[in-house]
XYZ file of C-alpha atoms in Angstrom:
597
model
C -77.884 -50.681 36.071
C -78.423 -47.743 38.354
C -76.282 -46.520 41.207
C -79.418 -45.961 43.262
C -79.984 -49.720 43.582
C -79.158 -50.695 47.179
C -78.956 -54.418 46.472
C -75.489 -55.982 46.945
C -73.968 -57.531 43.836
C -71.719 -60.591 43.446
C -69.889 -61.657 40.304
C -69.308 -65.406 40.002
C -66.733 -66.734 37.534
C -65.153 -70.031 38.585
C -63.355 -72.964 37.018
C -63.437 -75.007 40.236
C -67.150 -75.328 41.067
C -66.581 -76.913 44.494
C -69.088 -75.470 47.015
C -70.470 -73.064 44.416
C -74.126 -74.017 44.829
C -74.033 -73.722 48.624
C -72.429 -70.300 48.173
C -75.078 -69.253 45.642
C -77.783 -70.416 48.051
C -76.304 -68.356 50.890
C -75.872 -65.260 48.732
C -79.434 -65.512 47.455
C -80.732 -65.927 51.016
C -78.983 -62.656 51.890
C -80.583 -60.844 48.945
C -77.377 -60.570 46.912
C -77.799 -60.141 43.147
C -75.843 -62.832 41.275
C -74.066 -62.230 37.983
C -72.298 -65.203 36.433
C -70.117 -65.987 33.452
C -70.421 -68.939 31.071
C -70.566 -72.340 32.750
C -70.734 -70.779 36.228
C -74.051 -69.031 35.441
C -75.375 -72.175 33.768
C -74.682 -74.398 36.804
C -76.241 -71.925 39.251
C -79.280 -71.405 37.027
C -79.875 -75.141 36.566
C -79.790 -75.514 40.356
C -82.749 -73.130 40.571
C -81.043 -70.018 41.905
C -81.605 -66.636 40.288
C -78.541 -65.568 38.317
C -77.959 -63.237 35.378
C -75.316 -63.527 32.701
C -72.506 -60.988 32.771
C -73.804 -59.815 29.396
C -76.871 -58.451 31.199
C -74.747 -55.574 32.449
C -72.060 -55.362 29.768
C -74.625 -55.490 26.931
C -71.950 -57.476 25.053
C -72.018 -61.207 24.355
C -69.226 -63.583 25.302
C -66.854 -63.806 22.354
C -63.731 -65.483 21.003
C -64.860 -68.903 22.228
C -65.408 -67.545 25.737
C -61.990 -65.917 26.050
C -63.638 -62.511 26.496
C -66.471 -62.415 29.022
C -65.691 -60.159 31.967
C -63.129 -57.781 30.412
C -65.415 -54.746 30.288
C -65.509 -51.263 31.897
C -68.906 -51.967 33.448
C -67.492 -54.976 35.300
C -64.208 -53.455 36.391
C -65.645 -50.014 37.015
C -68.070 -51.645 39.440
C -65.253 -53.550 41.153
C -62.627 -50.805 41.336
C -64.923 -47.949 42.370
C -64.206 -46.516 45.820
C -66.496 -44.594 48.143
C -65.382 -41.274 46.714
C -67.557 -38.483 45.370
C -65.655 -38.456 42.065
C -66.043 -42.232 41.673
C -69.773 -42.002 42.439
C -70.153 -39.360 39.721
C -68.305 -41.502 37.168
C -70.485 -44.495 37.998
C -73.664 -42.436 37.712
C -72.578 -40.973 34.365
C -71.905 -44.466 32.982
C -74.917 -46.089 34.700
C -72.690 -48.566 36.554
C -73.428 -50.128 39.945
C -70.777 -51.109 42.451
C -69.820 -54.758 42.790
C -69.466 -55.943 46.385
C -68.313 -59.557 46.078
C -66.155 -61.309 43.490
C -66.014 -65.105 43.490
C -63.366 -66.344 41.090
C -60.748 -69.048 40.607
C -58.537 -69.867 37.670
C -58.007 -72.311 34.840
C -55.811 -75.261 35.964
C -52.570 -74.153 34.332
C -50.260 -75.890 36.840
C -52.141 -79.167 36.555
C -52.019 -79.017 32.754
C -48.296 -78.335 32.413
C -47.452 -81.030 34.966
C -48.622 -83.651 32.468
C -45.985 -85.419 30.408
C -45.603 -84.111 26.878
C -47.870 -81.074 27.187
C -47.401 -78.710 24.236
C -47.133 -74.939 24.249
C -50.546 -74.500 22.524
C -52.145 -76.765 25.146
C -50.573 -74.730 27.946
C -51.602 -71.427 26.350
C -55.254 -72.463 26.430
C -55.052 -72.747 30.218
C -53.766 -69.204 30.789
C -56.605 -67.331 32.456
C -56.880 -63.648 31.550
C -60.301 -62.476 32.695
C -60.142 -64.447 35.920
C -56.775 -63.061 36.974
C -57.992 -59.548 36.154
C -61.146 -60.022 38.252
C -59.142 -61.363 41.190
C -56.501 -58.643 41.116
C -59.054 -55.849 40.700
C -61.150 -57.069 43.624
C -58.087 -57.704 45.803
C -56.737 -54.249 45.025
C -60.016 -52.678 46.170
C -60.323 -54.930 49.227
C -61.172 -51.940 51.428
C -64.670 -52.218 49.936
C -64.832 -55.429 47.870
C -64.592 -59.012 49.105
C -62.630 -61.400 46.884
C -63.177 -65.147 47.293
C -60.589 -67.100 45.325
C -60.553 -70.279 47.438
C -63.694 -72.474 47.793
C -62.501 -73.426 51.297
C -63.351 -69.873 52.397
C -67.022 -70.013 51.349
C -68.424 -71.378 54.658
C -66.718 -68.796 56.903
C -67.649 -66.039 54.459
C -71.328 -67.037 54.628
C -71.218 -67.244 58.422
C -69.967 -63.665 58.567
C -72.436 -62.491 55.916
C -75.320 -63.900 57.966
C -74.219 -61.639 60.829
C -74.385 -58.503 58.710
C -71.319 -57.895 56.531
C -67.726 -58.939 55.922
C -65.186 -57.467 58.327
C -62.189 -55.449 57.192
C -59.841 -58.094 58.609
C -61.513 -60.852 56.565
C -61.336 -58.763 53.394
C -57.632 -58.224 54.021
C -56.963 -61.929 54.486
C -58.986 -62.865 51.407
C -57.054 -60.249 49.413
C -53.726 -61.614 50.623
C -54.717 -65.118 49.561
C -55.846 -63.783 46.184
C -52.551 -62.023 45.533
C -50.638 -65.128 46.596
C -52.662 -67.196 44.140
C -52.112 -64.884 41.188
C -48.419 -64.638 42.025
C -48.142 -68.446 42.138
C -50.138 -68.668 38.905
C -47.840 -66.192 37.136
C -44.769 -67.987 38.490
C -46.004 -71.256 37.014
C -46.656 -69.604 33.657
C -43.291 -67.837 33.525
C -41.544 -71.041 34.598
C -43.175 -73.006 31.790
C -42.303 -70.447 29.149
C -38.806 -69.947 30.579
C -38.125 -73.637 30.144
C -39.325 -73.488 26.527
C -38.182 -70.088 25.300
C -35.389 -68.665 27.497
C -32.646 -70.747 25.929
C -30.177 -73.008 27.695
C -27.766 -71.079 29.889
C -29.666 -67.797 29.778
C -32.424 -67.474 32.372
C -32.775 -71.197 33.016
C -30.422 -74.158 32.928
C -31.429 -77.793 33.153
C -29.240 -79.748 35.579
C -28.144 -83.363 35.272
C -30.200 -84.230 38.353
C -30.963 -82.962 41.832
C -29.219 -83.887 45.078
C -29.445 -87.560 44.073
C -29.642 -89.259 40.658
C -33.270 -90.314 41.120
C -34.276 -86.648 41.538
C -34.350 -86.096 37.800
C -36.239 -82.818 37.528
C -33.694 -80.153 38.445
C -32.863 -76.712 37.108
C -31.215 -73.406 37.945
C -32.995 -70.213 36.946
C -33.445 -66.526 37.621
C -36.624 -64.516 37.099
C -35.175 -61.025 36.713
C -32.084 -61.561 34.557
C -29.940 -64.113 32.790
C -27.850 -66.479 34.899
C -24.610 -64.783 36.007
C -22.464 -67.721 34.925
C -21.951 -69.781 31.816
C -20.830 -73.362 31.300
C -17.552 -73.554 29.384
C -17.316 -77.330 29.661
C -19.254 -80.209 31.208
C -22.742 -80.196 32.699
C -23.559 -79.142 36.292
C -25.599 -81.029 38.824
C -27.574 -79.599 41.736
C -24.883 -80.124 44.398
C -22.195 -78.887 41.992
C -23.959 -75.527 41.874
C -24.583 -75.449 45.623
C -20.847 -75.880 46.141
C -19.841 -73.464 43.371
C -22.229 -70.708 44.425
C -21.060 -70.918 48.041
C -17.385 -71.186 47.141
C -17.309 -68.268 44.704
C -18.370 -65.531 47.171
C -15.902 -66.960 49.700
C -12.906 -66.419 47.399
C -14.291 -63.139 46.117
C -14.524 -61.817 49.681
C -11.112 -63.206 50.631
C -9.474 -61.394 47.721
C -11.312 -58.176 48.540
C -10.390 -58.346 52.241
C -6.702 -59.263 51.821
C -5.936 -57.970 48.307
C -4.462 -61.319 47.280
C -5.762 -64.024 44.904
C -7.736 -66.655 46.780
C -8.916 -70.219 46.276
C -11.315 -72.611 47.935
C -11.861 -76.349 47.777
C -15.519 -77.175 48.443
C -17.238 -80.459 49.294
C -20.883 -80.911 50.231
C -21.550 -77.191 50.741
C -18.636 -76.560 53.105
C -15.009 -75.678 52.404
C -12.460 -78.459 52.731
C -9.839 -75.753 52.384
C -9.479 -72.048 51.625
C -6.387 -69.909 51.214
C -4.746 -66.851 49.747
C -1.672 -67.025 47.549
C 1.141 -66.521 50.046
C 4.573 -67.888 49.031
C 5.239 -71.603 49.511
C 8.237 -73.005 51.330
C 10.058 -76.029 49.938
C 8.385 -78.253 52.553
C 4.944 -76.888 51.699
C 5.463 -77.659 48.017
C 6.287 -81.252 48.931
C 3.379 -81.618 51.338
C 0.922 -80.141 48.821
C 2.417 -82.215 45.962
C 3.152 -79.208 43.736
C 6.954 -79.202 43.823
C 7.075 -79.979 40.080
C 4.589 -77.306 38.901
C 6.359 -74.859 36.600
C 5.515 -71.219 37.243
C 4.048 -71.663 40.712
C 6.512 -69.108 42.124
C 5.007 -66.395 39.932
C 1.350 -67.442 40.270
C -0.331 -66.386 43.528
C -3.515 -68.108 42.323
C -1.750 -71.447 41.867
C -0.212 -71.089 45.325
C -3.645 -70.301 46.776
C -5.166 -73.445 45.287
C -2.180 -75.562 46.297
C -2.805 -74.437 49.877
C -6.575 -74.821 49.697
C -6.366 -78.307 48.232
C -3.394 -79.355 50.332
C -4.825 -78.439 53.723
C -7.057 -81.513 53.840
C -6.434 -83.638 50.767
C -8.781 -86.368 51.947
C -11.739 -84.010 52.235
C -10.810 -82.246 48.979
C -11.063 -85.451 46.934
C -13.712 -84.785 44.264
C -14.046 -81.106 45.125
C -15.535 -78.078 43.440
C -12.865 -75.398 43.124
C -13.421 -71.647 43.351
C -10.754 -69.222 42.165
C -10.917 -65.463 42.607
C -8.947 -64.501 39.478
C -8.361 -65.544 35.896
C -7.148 -69.131 35.853
C -3.591 -69.374 34.551
C -1.633 -72.361 33.290
C 0.119 -73.291 36.594
C -3.238 -73.377 38.385
C -4.827 -75.410 35.586
C -1.956 -77.910 35.728
C -2.529 -78.512 39.445
C -6.253 -79.009 38.830
C -5.670 -81.270 35.834
C -4.025 -84.016 37.876
C -6.238 -83.984 40.966
C -9.579 -85.772 41.340
C -12.052 -82.922 41.143
C -15.607 -82.346 39.875
C -15.373 -78.781 38.619
C -14.142 -75.221 38.900
C -15.709 -71.760 38.979
C -13.743 -68.609 38.192
C -14.298 -65.209 36.558
C -12.049 -65.935 33.542
C -9.698 -68.495 32.005
C -6.530 -68.019 30.018
C -6.886 -69.737 26.632
C -4.267 -72.414 27.310
C -5.598 -72.995 30.837
C -9.116 -73.603 29.483
C -7.702 -76.032 26.925
C -6.031 -77.994 29.749
C -9.193 -78.123 31.848
C -11.419 -79.023 28.880
C -9.457 -82.255 28.386
C -10.069 -83.411 31.960
C -12.535 -86.308 32.433
C -12.604 -86.879 28.700
C -14.073 -83.425 28.104
C -16.767 -83.733 30.778
C -15.031 -81.737 33.507
C -17.273 -78.921 34.752
C -15.884 -75.449 34.017
C -18.038 -72.479 35.051
C -17.275 -68.853 34.298
C -19.019 -66.335 36.574
C -19.505 -62.619 36.131
C -16.915 -61.052 38.435
C -19.103 -58.045 39.307
C -22.361 -59.963 39.837
C -24.108 -59.020 43.089
C -27.109 -61.074 44.250
C -30.353 -59.650 45.581
C -30.180 -58.673 49.262
C -33.136 -60.971 49.965
C -32.800 -64.721 49.523
C -35.404 -67.475 49.511
C -35.371 -71.196 50.137
C -38.133 -73.777 49.895
C -38.141 -76.583 52.464
C -40.898 -79.193 52.481
C -43.064 -76.929 50.355
C -42.629 -73.950 52.673
C -40.731 -70.884 51.482
C -38.342 -69.223 53.913
C -36.885 -65.771 53.348
C -34.045 -63.832 54.932
C -31.667 -60.981 54.224
C -28.527 -62.379 52.629
C -25.504 -62.549 54.920
C -23.644 -59.561 53.506
C -21.537 -58.895 56.613
C -18.030 -57.766 55.688
C -15.022 -59.376 57.377
C -12.051 -57.001 57.277
C -8.851 -57.578 59.292
C -8.537 -54.011 60.616
C -12.150 -53.773 61.798
C -13.363 -57.264 62.649
C -10.577 -58.170 65.091
C -9.901 -54.767 66.657
C -11.706 -55.589 69.907
C -9.111 -57.542 71.921
C -10.507 -58.800 75.235
C -7.344 -60.397 76.591
C -4.529 -59.679 77.158
C -5.383 -56.085 77.960
C -4.102 -53.467 75.490
C -2.870 -56.165 73.103
C -2.905 -55.641 69.339
C -3.267 -58.578 66.970
C -0.264 -58.629 64.591
C -0.838 -58.435 60.855
C -0.127 -62.129 60.026
C -2.552 -63.248 62.744
C -5.222 -60.780 61.555
C -4.745 -62.159 58.053
C -5.192 -65.741 59.269
C -8.232 -64.829 61.375
C -9.722 -63.217 58.271
C -9.175 -66.381 56.239
C -10.722 -68.512 58.988
C -13.699 -66.220 59.582
C -14.636 -65.754 55.923
C -14.364 -69.529 55.491
C -16.797 -69.975 58.410
C -19.256 -67.590 56.754
C -19.731 -70.242 54.042
C -19.434 -73.351 56.235
C -22.394 -75.370 57.499
C -22.883 -74.587 61.203
C -21.814 -75.262 63.885
C -18.286 -74.601 62.678
C -14.790 -73.808 63.949
C -11.785 -73.058 61.736
C -8.010 -73.102 62.383
C -5.759 -71.111 60.008
C -2.041 -70.469 59.539
C 0.126 -68.996 56.787
C -2.890 -67.566 54.978
C -4.786 -70.840 54.695
C -7.288 -73.040 56.455
C -5.462 -75.889 58.201
C -8.405 -77.468 60.016
C -12.145 -76.999 59.762
C -14.936 -78.635 61.731
C -18.281 -78.222 59.977
C -21.887 -79.080 60.706
C -21.483 -80.487 64.212
C -24.283 -80.190 66.754
C -21.823 -79.616 69.590
C -19.282 -76.773 69.609
C -16.604 -78.909 71.257
C -16.959 -81.529 68.538
C -16.351 -78.795 65.948
C -13.253 -77.696 67.823
C -11.953 -81.245 68.204
C -12.621 -82.158 64.574
C -10.941 -79.007 63.286
C -8.067 -79.425 65.762
C -7.488 -83.022 64.734
C -7.311 -81.897 61.103
C -4.861 -79.137 62.023
C -2.706 -81.684 63.867
C -2.837 -84.022 60.893
C -1.841 -81.151 58.580
C 1.182 -80.334 60.765
C 2.288 -83.970 61.074
C 2.654 -84.052 57.267
C 5.610 -81.674 57.618
C 7.560 -84.164 59.746
C 10.636 -85.551 57.976
C 9.202 -89.055 58.116
C 6.140 -87.980 56.167
C 8.128 -85.817 53.749
C 10.618 -88.567 52.917
C 8.321 -91.515 52.293
C 9.728 -93.906 49.665
C 6.758 -94.667 47.447
C 6.449 -97.747 45.309
C 6.584 -96.799 41.625
C 3.142 -96.258 40.106
C 1.385 -95.391 43.378
C -1.492 -93.054 42.546
C -1.936 -89.641 44.143
C -5.195 -90.557 45.977
C -3.489 -93.659 47.423
C -0.552 -91.521 48.561
C -2.921 -89.050 50.220
C -4.753 -91.835 52.024
C -1.550 -93.517 53.211
C -0.107 -90.209 54.459
C -3.350 -89.496 56.288
C -3.243 -92.873 58.019
C 0.408 -92.423 59.009
C -0.028 -88.874 60.304
C -3.296 -89.450 62.119
C -2.004 -92.596 63.823
C -4.645 -95.000 62.498
C -2.345 -97.457 60.733
C -4.005 -100.881 60.402
C -2.343 -103.498 62.574
C -3.128 -106.728 60.736
C -4.945 -108.474 57.927
C -5.687 -107.397 54.378
C -6.168 -103.776 55.448
C -2.542 -103.686 56.627
C -1.436 -105.341 53.379
C -3.347 -102.751 51.377
C -1.653 -99.943 53.325
C 1.863 -101.352 53.020
C 1.639 -102.074 49.269
C 2.089 -98.326 48.622
C 5.681 -98.198 49.915
C 9.135 -99.326 48.875
C 9.972 -99.022 52.576
C 7.089 -99.001 55.053
C 7.527 -95.976 57.349
C 7.626 -96.491 61.074
C 4.444 -95.390 62.880
C 4.771 -92.305 65.060
C 5.037 -93.069 68.742
C 2.977 -91.026 71.166
C 6.133 -89.262 72.336
C 7.120 -88.398 68.751
C 3.669 -87.021 68.011
C 3.610 -84.872 71.124
C 7.099 -83.541 70.480
C 6.325 -82.595 66.888
C 2.917 -81.087 67.657
C 4.544 -78.946 70.342
C 6.340 -77.150 67.483
C 3.025 -75.981 65.985
C 2.591 -72.367 67.072
C 0.834 -69.081 66.262
C -2.291 -70.745 64.854
C -5.407 -68.558 64.497
C -8.847 -69.905 65.327
C -12.279 -68.487 64.553
C -15.674 -69.728 65.695
C -19.009 -68.941 64.023
C -20.639 -68.471 67.459
C -19.595 -68.194 71.093
C -17.675 -70.831 73.028
C -20.034 -72.057 75.765
C -17.380 -74.008 77.706
C -13.670 -73.791 78.438
C -13.018 -77.248 76.950
C -12.947 -75.562 73.529
C -10.094 -73.289 74.625
C -8.120 -76.174 76.090
C -8.521 -78.171 72.857
C -7.510 -75.170 70.744
C -4.403 -74.649 72.854
C -3.238 -78.204 72.207
C -3.042 -77.417 68.479
C -0.853 -74.357 68.801
C -3.623 -71.765 68.810
C -2.316 -68.331 69.803
C -5.269 -66.217 68.600
C -8.997 -66.782 68.970
C -11.803 -64.729 67.435
C -15.344 -65.558 68.537
C -18.580 -63.771 69.375
C -19.468 -63.308 73.034
C -22.858 -63.968 74.559
C -22.450 -67.103 76.622
C -23.072 -67.127 80.368
C -19.619 -68.693 80.535
C -17.783 -65.891 78.670
C -15.806 -64.956 81.777
C -14.410 -68.442 82.308
C -13.615 -68.847 78.601
C -11.686 -65.559 78.498
C -9.903 -66.345 81.754
C -8.810 -69.733 80.405
C -7.499 -68.106 77.223
C -5.519 -65.659 79.339
C -3.990 -68.462 81.433
C -2.936 -70.295 78.248
C -1.383 -67.165 76.745
C -4.005 -66.995 73.981
C -5.070 -63.613 72.613
C -8.880 -63.481 72.550
C -10.660 -61.072 70.191
C -14.410 -60.487 70.208
C -15.809 -61.137 66.745
C -19.068 -59.185 66.850
C -21.017 -61.070 64.158
C -22.487 -64.538 64.489
C -21.950 -66.436 61.233
C -24.329 -69.391 61.167
C -24.783 -70.795 57.670
C -27.335 -73.399 56.594
């Protein structure tokens, strides 16, 4: 070859031959010299178009059963050369001409490995080396070279070529597509080999199934390091990990913000309860069914989980538990007797792990996570085949900073217990499906409304749960005479029906309710409910976004809310703040919206 030759040059090396002959016809019509590899050159030649083998310029035959064809300095020097004096000299010295167009697509690796029972040797044969190198070289030098990696682009390319040359914008878009293709190709290859070679529990972990049992192909993996957790017992499913990996950062952040061990009870990617390990009163031990747990007085972690689980026992049924600290025996004993799917924590005391490993006949899920693991700041999610990306929500919620901006009453300061409870509520919201509103008291969530389309429905749902929680402290609920042998889930359900006022009035449903008791408790009258709920005071409430209407404030006030933290930004902010002031509620502006999906 000679650098003085003004004729444009195209290299053709394709597995997918769709549209190739029409492209060759158009290139030939525009006086482009065609160089082809292997079967590509053969097809073009048999169609009657002038084409030379790559060996015509490399002076080297294809070798190793066709695995080496285009990997040669003459090929890649011609592709990578720029319009620089030094590059022109190098080309002239080596008698190399520039390449202007590269048409290339790759062996069907993804299609091959998608077949049932494909072996590693079979997959290896479909790993393209020369093609990927051609594509990347041409895409890198897209300021001068046009790369066509998708047959769908041939017609628009030829239309532009007929008008003179390929625009810079088109070369950029073709290069982007080329890089996306090689990235996807490499991802498929690494995924295949990860599943075969990485080892269970290292970079990739096979899951029992996806969101539903019929979604059998499911895994958890990382591309840049080993998984930051290990399975001590049981086998995780897809939703188990969604819950665990949302619950763990919640308790980690709670402990960091309030310097106290924390726990969360998670169900369907939202917390049913979250708490720190503040001391328990005698009544709280009874309500949370932990009055017989030895060592709970000296275990802040056990107290935290008792609160997290006890806030909404109905929603916590079958939960995933997150614990901020090493799991001790008192905490393990609480977990051992509740219906739960699994636990995630940074460490386990030997005896505690032995207790948990016996749960569910040895199938209880126990995950141990690296305490210092920090995820990438960028996170990705694929929905309907489309990948979304965002910066991870790494906003810090700290009591001294987050709730310092008090709007009403003027010059007010939020007391430390209220700031603590607002912190618990707000960090819980950070990991709750939006829209969401959270009520907190005594260092724990007492009512949470998650995933509602309407803000008022969040507030009502969370408020109803807070009311239900408080009704459980009434003497009538504390002193129920249970029939011997009544199971804990049945007790929880019966208490919930009594305290929420939905006792069945007749039929087999009433019989099923009453069978739990030695003495059936009297239902609460409306007057009794109102009188008892009037005793609920100093509740903290946080909202993941602004309150658009004053009905939210009215509903919050009926459940003893004294402190509200919410972002501003509604056209109705003035009326909301004014209503809070009239009700004697302290309103703090929480400056960060905390939507979570």
